[in-house]
């Protein structure tokens, strides 16, 4: 399937195969975001957590040729990821699952091979090794990279993974772009909202919400806890009409990036 400027192979049971054919502009806002960041930080690097088969890397590489660290734990997805990124330069892959800290846990797996969802369970059938993103970046020798975009899409573990990236966030102050899938989060269980609000203490000021088709919904300040809590409560409700949010959080040093990005996104409404 064509993703951005590149042909990407996917297993037949991967839902994104059909999604990209029906919605060819799917996830393009991530590419537009990367392009705006690149204008300010041409020496930037990107971390793609939950790289899946490499579709988001294709979107990113369609607009900026910068170093990308792709992280994926699922065996099938990783095998496709390796083949798909061979057409790109400056991509490093790490095969691991991520969590808040480096540890082994008992869990059950669902949707393996296309949308891997890990459900921690003391009676789980699999022993799964997790690493923190901070540990992965240190062990991989990537600490010298100027990481300016951190994308996370890991079926409910997103805010957990971000809590395991505190040192990266403090050092690099990257734009954070992550999925907020309450259906998956409830299975873990993971609340998520306290982690989002905690970014305020790390100097982050702007939060931007997109629907699951990539359309801009709302932006506000991170200090506006009432609106953010309302958005959380809406997507948590069984009455909501969206599958999930994509959320973008921007540091106070990069509010100019947020303004430029929002100006572009509002044109697509």
PDB file of N, CA, C and O in Angstrom, residues 118-176:
ATOM      1  N   UNK A 118      -1.104  -5.854  24.794  1.00  0.00           N
ATOM      2  CA  UNK A 118      -0.609  -6.600  25.942  1.00  0.00           C
ATOM      3  C   UNK A 118      -1.481  -6.288  27.154  1.00  0.00           C
ATOM      4  O   UNK A 118      -1.713  -5.122  27.482  1.00  0.00           O
ATOM      5  N   UNK A 119      -1.963  -7.347  27.807  1.00  0.00           N
ATOM      6  CA  UNK A 119      -2.824  -7.189  28.969  1.00  0.00           C
ATOM      7  C   UNK A 119      -2.125  -7.824  30.163  1.00  0.00           C
ATOM      8  O   UNK A 119      -2.109  -9.050  30.295  1.00  0.00           O
ATOM      9  N   UNK A 120      -1.502  -7.019  31.037  1.00  0.00           N
ATOM     10  CA  UNK A 120      -0.826  -7.570  32.212  1.00  0.00           C
ATOM     11  C   UNK A 120      -1.798  -8.381  33.077  1.00  0.00           C
ATOM     12  O   UNK A 120      -2.922  -7.954  33.319  1.00  0.00           O
ATOM     13  N   UNK A 121      -1.353  -9.555  33.514  1.00  0.00           N
ATOM     14  CA  UNK A 121      -2.220 -10.457  34.266  1.00  0.00           C
ATOM     15  C   UNK A 121      -1.337 -11.440  35.028  1.00  0.00           C
ATOM     16  O   UNK A 121      -0.494 -12.114  34.431  1.00  0.00           O
ATOM     17  N   UNK A 122      -1.514 -11.513  36.353  1.00  0.00           N
ATOM     18  CA  UNK A 122      -0.704 -12.427  37.154  1.00  0.00           C
ATOM     19  C   UNK A 122      -0.867 -13.871  36.698  1.00  0.00           C
ATOM     20  O   UNK A 122       0.018 -14.691  36.873  1.00  0.00           O
ATOM     21  N   UNK A 123      -2.016 -14.168  36.106  1.00  0.00           N
ATOM     22  CA  UNK A 123      -2.252 -15.506  35.587  1.00  0.00           C
ATOM     23  C   UNK A 123      -2.011 -15.600  34.099  1.00  0.00           C
ATOM     24  O   UNK A 123      -2.499 -16.530  33.443  1.00  0.00           O
ATOM     25  N   UNK A 124      -1.267 -14.640  33.564  1.00  0.00           N
ATOM     26  CA  UNK A 124      -1.015 -14.589  32.133  1.00  0.00           C
ATOM     27  C   UNK A 124      -0.237 -15.790  31.631  1.00  0.00           C
ATOM     28  O   UNK A 124       0.489 -16.452  32.381  1.00  0.00           O
ATOM     29  N   UNK A 125      -0.383 -16.062  30.368  1.00  0.00           N
ATOM     30  CA  UNK A 125       0.245 -17.246  29.769  1.00  0.00           C
ATOM     31  C   UNK A 125       1.654 -16.970  29.258  1.00  0.00           C
ATOM     32  O   UNK A 125       2.374 -17.903  28.909  1.00  0.00           O
ATOM     33  N   UNK A 126       2.054 -15.702  29.187  1.00  0.00           N
ATOM     34  CA  UNK A 126       3.370 -15.377  28.640  1.00  0.00           C
ATOM     35  C   UNK A 126       4.158 -14.511  29.613  1.00  0.00           C
ATOM     36  O   UNK A 126       3.605 -13.642  30.282  1.00  0.00           O
ATOM     37  N   UNK A 127       5.442 -14.749  29.668  1.00  0.00           N
ATOM     38  CA  UNK A 127       6.348 -13.908  30.443  1.00  0.00           C
ATOM     39  C   UNK A 127       6.995 -12.929  29.467  1.00  0.00           C
ATOM     40  O   UNK A 127       7.746 -13.334  28.583  1.00  0.00           O
ATOM     41  N   UNK A 128       6.690 -11.655  29.613  1.00  0.00           N
ATOM     42  CA  UNK A 128       7.126 -10.648  28.639  1.00  0.00           C
ATOM     43  C   UNK A 128       8.142  -9.714  29.273  1.00  0.00           C
ATOM     44  O   UNK A 128       7.935  -9.210  30.377  1.00  0.00           O
ATOM     45  N   UNK A 129       9.238  -9.493  28.559  1.00  0.00           N
ATOM     46  CA  UNK A 129      10.280  -8.573  29.021  1.00  0.00           C
ATOM     47  C   UNK A 129      10.012  -7.183  28.484  1.00  0.00           C
ATOM     48  O   UNK A 129       9.790  -7.005  27.279  1.00  0.00           O
ATOM     49  N   UNK A 130      10.025  -6.224  29.381  1.00  0.00           N
ATOM     50  CA  UNK A 130       9.840  -4.826  29.020  1.00  0.00           C
ATOM     51  C   UNK A 130      11.108  -4.052  29.351  1.00  0.00           C
ATOM     52  O   UNK A 130      11.857  -4.409  30.260  1.00  0.00           O
ATOM     53  N   UNK A 131      11.309  -2.968  28.612  1.00  0.00           N
ATOM     54  CA  UNK A 131      12.369  -2.019  28.932  1.00  0.00           C
ATOM     55  C   UNK A 131      11.760  -0.619  28.992  1.00  0.00           C
ATOM     56  O   UNK A 131      10.728  -0.345  28.379  1.00  0.00           O
ATOM     57  N   UNK A 132      12.404   0.250  29.725  1.00  0.00           N
ATOM     58  CA  UNK A 132      11.998   1.651  29.681  1.00  0.00           C
ATOM     59  C   UNK A 132      12.645   2.302  28.466  1.00  0.00           C
ATOM     60  O   UNK A 132      13.722   1.879  28.024  1.00  0.00           O
ATOM     61  N   UNK A 133      12.008   3.321  27.933  1.00  0.00           N
ATOM     62  CA  UNK A 133      12.572   4.013  26.775  1.00  0.00           C
ATOM     63  C   UNK A 133      13.890   4.684  27.146  1.00  0.00           C
ATOM     64  O   UNK A 133      14.829   4.711  26.338  1.00  0.00           O
ATOM     65  N   UNK A 134      13.983   5.203  28.358  1.00  0.00           N
ATOM     66  CA  UNK A 134      15.250   5.792  28.805  1.00  0.00           C
ATOM     67  C   UNK A 134      16.378   4.772  28.725  1.00  0.00           C
ATOM     68  O   UNK A 134      17.471   5.074  28.244  1.00  0.00           O
ATOM     69  N   UNK A 135      16.117   3.529  29.170  1.00  0.00           N
ATOM     70  CA  UNK A 135      17.145   2.489  29.140  1.00  0.00           C
ATOM     71  C   UNK A 135      17.507   2.096  27.706  1.00  0.00           C
ATOM     72  O   UNK A 135      18.675   1.846  27.397  1.00  0.00           O
ATOM     73  N   UNK A 136      16.512   2.037  26.825  1.00  0.00           N
ATOM     74  CA  UNK A 136      16.760   1.665  25.427  1.00  0.00           C
ATOM     75  C   UNK A 136      17.665   2.699  24.750  1.00  0.00           C
ATOM     76  O   UNK A 136      18.617   2.340  24.032  1.00  0.00           O
ATOM     77  N   UNK A 137      17.369   3.963  24.963  1.00  0.00           N
ATOM     78  CA  UNK A 137      18.145   5.022  24.313  1.00  0.00           C
ATOM     79  C   UNK A 137      19.573   5.047  24.851  1.00  0.00           C
ATOM     80  O   UNK A 137      20.545   5.203  24.094  1.00  0.00           O
ATOM     81  N   UNK A 138      19.739   4.839  26.150  1.00  0.00           N
ATOM     82  CA  UNK A 138      21.079   4.812  26.740  1.00  0.00           C
ATOM     83  C   UNK A 138      21.866   3.602  26.255  1.00  0.00           C
ATOM     84  O   UNK A 138      23.013   3.727  25.806  1.00  0.00           O
ATOM     85  N   UNK A 139      21.250   2.426  26.320  1.00  0.00           N
ATOM     86  CA  UNK A 139      21.939   1.194  25.925  1.00  0.00           C
ATOM     87  C   UNK A 139      22.273   1.176  24.436  1.00  0.00           C
ATOM     88  O   UNK A 139      23.281   0.588  24.022  1.00  0.00           O
ATOM     89  N   UNK A 140      21.439   1.798  23.625  1.00  0.00           N
ATOM     90  CA  UNK A 140      21.656   1.799  22.185  1.00  0.00           C
ATOM     91  C   UNK A 140      22.662   2.822  21.709  1.00  0.00           C
ATOM     92  O   UNK A 140      22.971   2.886  20.511  1.00  0.00           O
ATOM     93  N   UNK A 141      23.156   3.650  22.622  1.00  0.00           N
ATOM     94  CA  UNK A 141      24.125   4.674  22.245  1.00  0.00           C
ATOM     95  C   UNK A 141      23.514   5.836  21.486  1.00  0.00           C
ATOM     96  O   UNK A 141      24.194   6.517  20.712  1.00  0.00           O
ATOM     97  N   UNK A 142      22.207   6.078  21.737  1.00  0.00           N
ATOM     98  CA  UNK A 142      21.507   7.152  21.026  1.00  0.00           C
ATOM     99  C   UNK A 142      21.416   8.445  21.835  1.00  0.00           C
ATOM    100  O   UNK A 142      20.738   9.382  21.433  1.00  0.00           O
ATOM    101  N   UNK A 143      22.100   8.486  22.968  1.00  0.00           N
ATOM    102  CA  UNK A 143      21.959   9.624  23.868  1.00  0.00           C
ATOM    103  C   UNK A 143      22.450  10.941  23.314  1.00  0.00           C
ATOM    104  O   UNK A 143      22.084  12.002  23.818  1.00  0.00           O
ATOM    105  N   UNK A 144      23.300  10.874  22.265  1.00  0.00           N
ATOM    106  CA  UNK A 144      23.840  12.107  21.685  1.00  0.00           C
ATOM    107  C   UNK A 144      22.916  12.717  20.639  1.00  0.00           C
ATOM    108  O   UNK A 144      23.161  13.821  20.145  1.00  0.00           O
ATOM    109  N   UNK A 145      21.843  12.013  20.269  1.00  0.00           N
ATOM    110  CA  UNK A 145      20.934  12.534  19.263  1.00  0.00           C
ATOM    111  C   UNK A 145      20.063  13.649  19.842  1.00  0.00           C
ATOM    112  O   UNK A 145      19.698  13.621  21.019  1.00  0.00           O
ATOM    113  N   UNK A 146      19.736  14.610  19.002  1.00  0.00           N
ATOM    114  CA  UNK A 146      18.870  15.722  19.408  1.00  0.00           C
ATOM    115  C   UNK A 146      17.424  15.323  19.112  1.00  0.00           C
ATOM    116  O   UNK A 146      16.868  15.648  18.066  1.00  0.00           O
ATOM    117  N   UNK A 147      16.827  14.602  20.035  1.00  0.00           N
ATOM    118  CA  UNK A 147      15.492  14.041  19.823  1.00  0.00           C
ATOM    119  C   UNK A 147      14.446  15.142  20.010  1.00  0.00           C
ATOM    120  O   UNK A 147      14.263  15.663  21.113  1.00  0.00           O
ATOM    121  N   UNK A 148      13.754  15.480  18.940  1.00  0.00           N
ATOM    122  CA  UNK A 148      12.798  16.579  18.989  1.00  0.00           C
ATOM    123  C   UNK A 148      11.361  16.156  18.712  1.00  0.00           C
ATOM    124  O   UNK A 148      10.447  16.968  18.806  1.00  0.00           O
ATOM    125  N   UNK A 149      11.156  14.882  18.362  1.00  0.00           N
ATOM    126  CA  UNK A 149       9.805  14.361  18.197  1.00  0.00           C
ATOM    127  C   UNK A 149       9.772  12.943  18.749  1.00  0.00           C
ATOM    128  O   UNK A 149      10.557  12.093  18.340  1.00  0.00           O
ATOM    129  N   UNK A 150       8.882  12.723  19.703  1.00  0.00           N
ATOM    130  CA  UNK A 150       8.696  11.401  20.300  1.00  0.00           C
ATOM    131  C   UNK A 150       7.267  10.960  20.024  1.00  0.00           C
ATOM    132  O   UNK A 150       6.321  11.510  20.581  1.00  0.00           O
ATOM    133  N   UNK A 151       7.119   9.988  19.120  1.00  0.00           N
ATOM    134  CA  UNK A 151       5.803   9.458  18.757  1.00  0.00           C
ATOM    135  C   UNK A 151       5.616   8.100  19.419  1.00  0.00           C
ATOM    136  O   UNK A 151       6.509   7.263  19.387  1.00  0.00           O
ATOM    137  N   UNK A 152       4.440   7.907  20.042  1.00  0.00           N
ATOM    138  CA  UNK A 152       4.146   6.652  20.729  1.00  0.00           C
ATOM    139  C   UNK A 152       2.754   6.176  20.314  1.00  0.00           C
ATOM    140  O   UNK A 152       1.785   6.931  20.380  1.00  0.00           O
ATOM    141  N   UNK A 153       2.673   4.907  19.899  1.00  0.00           N
ATOM    142  CA  UNK A 153       1.389   4.284  19.554  1.00  0.00           C
ATOM    143  C   UNK A 153       1.491   2.813  19.938  1.00  0.00           C
ATOM    144  O   UNK A 153       1.942   1.986  19.154  1.00  0.00           O
ATOM    145  N   UNK A 154       1.083   2.496  21.164  1.00  0.00           N
ATOM    146  CA  UNK A 154       1.299   1.146  21.689  1.00  0.00           C
ATOM    147  C   UNK A 154       0.067   0.606  22.415  1.00  0.00           C
ATOM    148  O   UNK A 154       0.171  -0.039  23.460  1.00  0.00           O
ATOM    149  N   UNK A 155      -1.104   0.852  21.858  1.00  0.00           N
ATOM    150  CA  UNK A 155      -2.338   0.201  22.299  1.00  0.00           C
ATOM    151  C   UNK A 155      -2.539   0.227  23.815  1.00  0.00           C
ATOM    152  O   UNK A 155      -2.606  -0.801  24.463  1.00  0.00           O
ATOM    153  N   UNK A 156      -2.634   1.434  24.361  1.00  0.00           N
ATOM    154  CA  UNK A 156      -2.971   1.604  25.761  1.00  0.00           C
ATOM    155  C   UNK A 156      -1.790   1.836  26.672  1.00  0.00           C
ATOM    156  O   UNK A 156      -1.947   2.355  27.783  1.00  0.00           O
ATOM    157  N   UNK A 157      -0.583   1.455  26.228  1.00  0.00           N
ATOM    158  CA  UNK A 157       0.617   1.623  27.050  1.00  0.00           C
ATOM    159  C   UNK A 157       1.262   3.001  26.851  1.00  0.00           C
ATOM    160  O   UNK A 157       2.317   3.273  27.429  1.00  0.00           O
ATOM    161  N   UNK A 158       0.657   3.861  26.054  1.00  0.00           N
ATOM    162  CA  UNK A 158       1.306   5.109  25.637  1.00  0.00           C
ATOM    163  C   UNK A 158       1.771   5.973  26.811  1.00  0.00           C
ATOM    164  O   UNK A 158       2.926   6.402  26.863  1.00  0.00           O
ATOM    165  N   UNK A 159       0.853   6.275  27.738  1.00  0.00           N
ATOM    166  CA  UNK A 159       1.241   7.125  28.865  1.00  0.00           C
ATOM    167  C   UNK A 159       2.191   6.387  29.806  1.00  0.00           C
ATOM    168  O   UNK A 159       3.022   7.016  30.465  1.00  0.00           O
ATOM    169  N   UNK A 160       2.105   5.070  29.850  1.00  0.00           N
ATOM    170  CA  UNK A 160       3.048   4.275  30.647  1.00  0.00           C
ATOM    171  C   UNK A 160       4.449   4.405  30.062  1.00  0.00           C
ATOM    172  O   UNK A 160       5.430   4.637  30.775  1.00  0.00           O
ATOM    173  N   UNK A 161       4.555   4.266  28.748  1.00  0.00           N
ATOM    174  CA  UNK A 161       5.841   4.403  28.063  1.00  0.00           C
ATOM    175  C   UNK A 161       6.425   5.792  28.285  1.00  0.00           C
ATOM    176  O   UNK A 161       7.634   5.947  28.522  1.00  0.00           O
ATOM    177  N   UNK A 162       5.583   6.805  28.237  1.00  0.00           N
ATOM    178  CA  UNK A 162       6.065   8.175  28.426  1.00  0.00           C
ATOM    179  C   UNK A 162       6.602   8.387  29.836  1.00  0.00           C
ATOM    180  O   UNK A 162       7.556   9.148  30.031  1.00  0.00           O
ATOM    181  N   UNK A 163       6.025   7.706  30.811  1.00  0.00           N
ATOM    182  CA  UNK A 163       6.570   7.810  32.170  1.00  0.00           C
ATOM    183  C   UNK A 163       7.955   7.172  32.266  1.00  0.00           C
ATOM    184  O   UNK A 163       8.738   7.513  33.152  1.00  0.00           O
ATOM    185  N   UNK A 164       8.249   6.254  31.357  1.00  0.00           N
ATOM    186  CA  UNK A 164       9.561   5.633  31.307  1.00  0.00           C
ATOM    187  C   UNK A 164      10.544   6.376  30.422  1.00  0.00           C
ATOM    188  O   UNK A 164      11.635   5.862  30.129  1.00  0.00           O
ATOM    189  N   UNK A 165      10.157   7.562  29.988  1.00  0.00           N
ATOM    190  CA  UNK A 165      11.021   8.376  29.115  1.00  0.00           C
ATOM    191  C   UNK A 165      11.310   9.739  29.746  1.00  0.00           C
ATOM    192  O   UNK A 165      11.624  10.700  29.046  1.00  0.00           O
ATOM    193  N   UNK A 166      11.243   9.801  31.067  1.00  0.00           N
ATOM    194  CA  UNK A 166      11.384  11.084  31.760  1.00  0.00           C
ATOM    195  C   UNK A 166      12.720  11.754  31.482  1.00  0.00           C
ATOM    196  O   UNK A 166      12.784  12.975  31.273  1.00  0.00           O
ATOM    197  N   UNK A 167      13.805  10.983  31.470  1.00  0.00           N
ATOM    198  CA  UNK A 167      15.120  11.586  31.246  1.00  0.00           C
ATOM    199  C   UNK A 167      15.242  12.128  29.826  1.00  0.00           C
ATOM    200  O   UNK A 167      15.820  13.193  29.601  1.00  0.00           O
ATOM    201  N   UNK A 168      14.717  11.387  28.856  1.00  0.00           N
ATOM    202  CA  UNK A 168      14.711  11.865  27.467  1.00  0.00           C
ATOM    203  C   UNK A 168      13.934  13.160  27.363  1.00  0.00           C
ATOM    204  O   UNK A 168      14.368  14.131  26.714  1.00  0.00           O
ATOM    205  N   UNK A 169      12.776  13.196  28.006  1.00  0.00           N
ATOM    206  CA  UNK A 169      11.907  14.366  27.938  1.00  0.00           C
ATOM    207  C   UNK A 169      12.563  15.571  28.611  1.00  0.00           C
ATOM    208  O   UNK A 169      12.548  16.683  28.079  1.00  0.00           O
ATOM    209  N   UNK A 170      13.175  15.347  29.766  1.00  0.00           N
ATOM    210  CA  UNK A 170      13.832  16.455  30.466  1.00  0.00           C
ATOM    211  C   UNK A 170      15.008  17.009  29.666  1.00  0.00           C
ATOM    212  O   UNK A 170      15.207  18.228  29.594  1.00  0.00           O
ATOM    213  N   UNK A 171      15.769  16.110  29.050  1.00  0.00           N
ATOM    214  CA  UNK A 171      16.967  16.534  28.327  1.00  0.00           C
ATOM    215  C   UNK A 171      16.642  17.186  26.990  1.00  0.00           C
ATOM    216  O   UNK A 171      17.195  18.240  26.646  1.00  0.00           O
ATOM    217  N   UNK A 172      15.751  16.571  26.209  1.00  0.00           N
ATOM    218  CA  UNK A 172      15.529  17.003  24.826  1.00  0.00           C
ATOM    219  C   UNK A 172      14.302  17.884  24.624  1.00  0.00           C
ATOM    220  O   UNK A 172      14.192  18.551  23.600  1.00  0.00           O
ATOM    221  N   UNK A 173      13.355  17.830  25.563  1.00  0.00           N
ATOM    222  CA  UNK A 173      12.104  18.592  25.452  1.00  0.00           C
ATOM    223  C   UNK A 173      11.419  18.358  24.094  1.00  0.00           C
ATOM    224  O   UNK A 173      11.018  19.305  23.409  1.00  0.00           O
ATOM    225  N   UNK A 174      11.298  17.102  23.673  1.00  0.00           N
ATOM    226  CA  UNK A 174      10.712  16.837  22.348  1.00  0.00           C
ATOM    227  C   UNK A 174       9.223  17.124  22.326  1.00  0.00           C
ATOM    228  O   UNK A 174       8.547  17.124  23.367  1.00  0.00           O
ATOM    229  N   UNK A 175       8.700  17.372  21.141  1.00  0.00           N
ATOM    230  CA  UNK A 175       7.251  17.379  20.959  1.00  0.00           C
ATOM    231  C   UNK A 175       6.785  15.940  21.171  1.00  0.00           C
ATOM    232  O   UNK A 175       7.380  15.002  20.630  1.00  0.00           O
ATOM    233  N   UNK A 176       5.738  15.766  21.967  1.00  0.00           N
ATOM    234  CA  UNK A 176       5.194  14.436  22.247  1.00  0.00           C
ATOM    235  C   UNK A 176       3.940  14.225  21.411  1.00  0.00           C
ATOM    236  O   UNK A 176       3.059  15.090  21.379  1.00  0.00           O
TER     237      UNK A 176
END
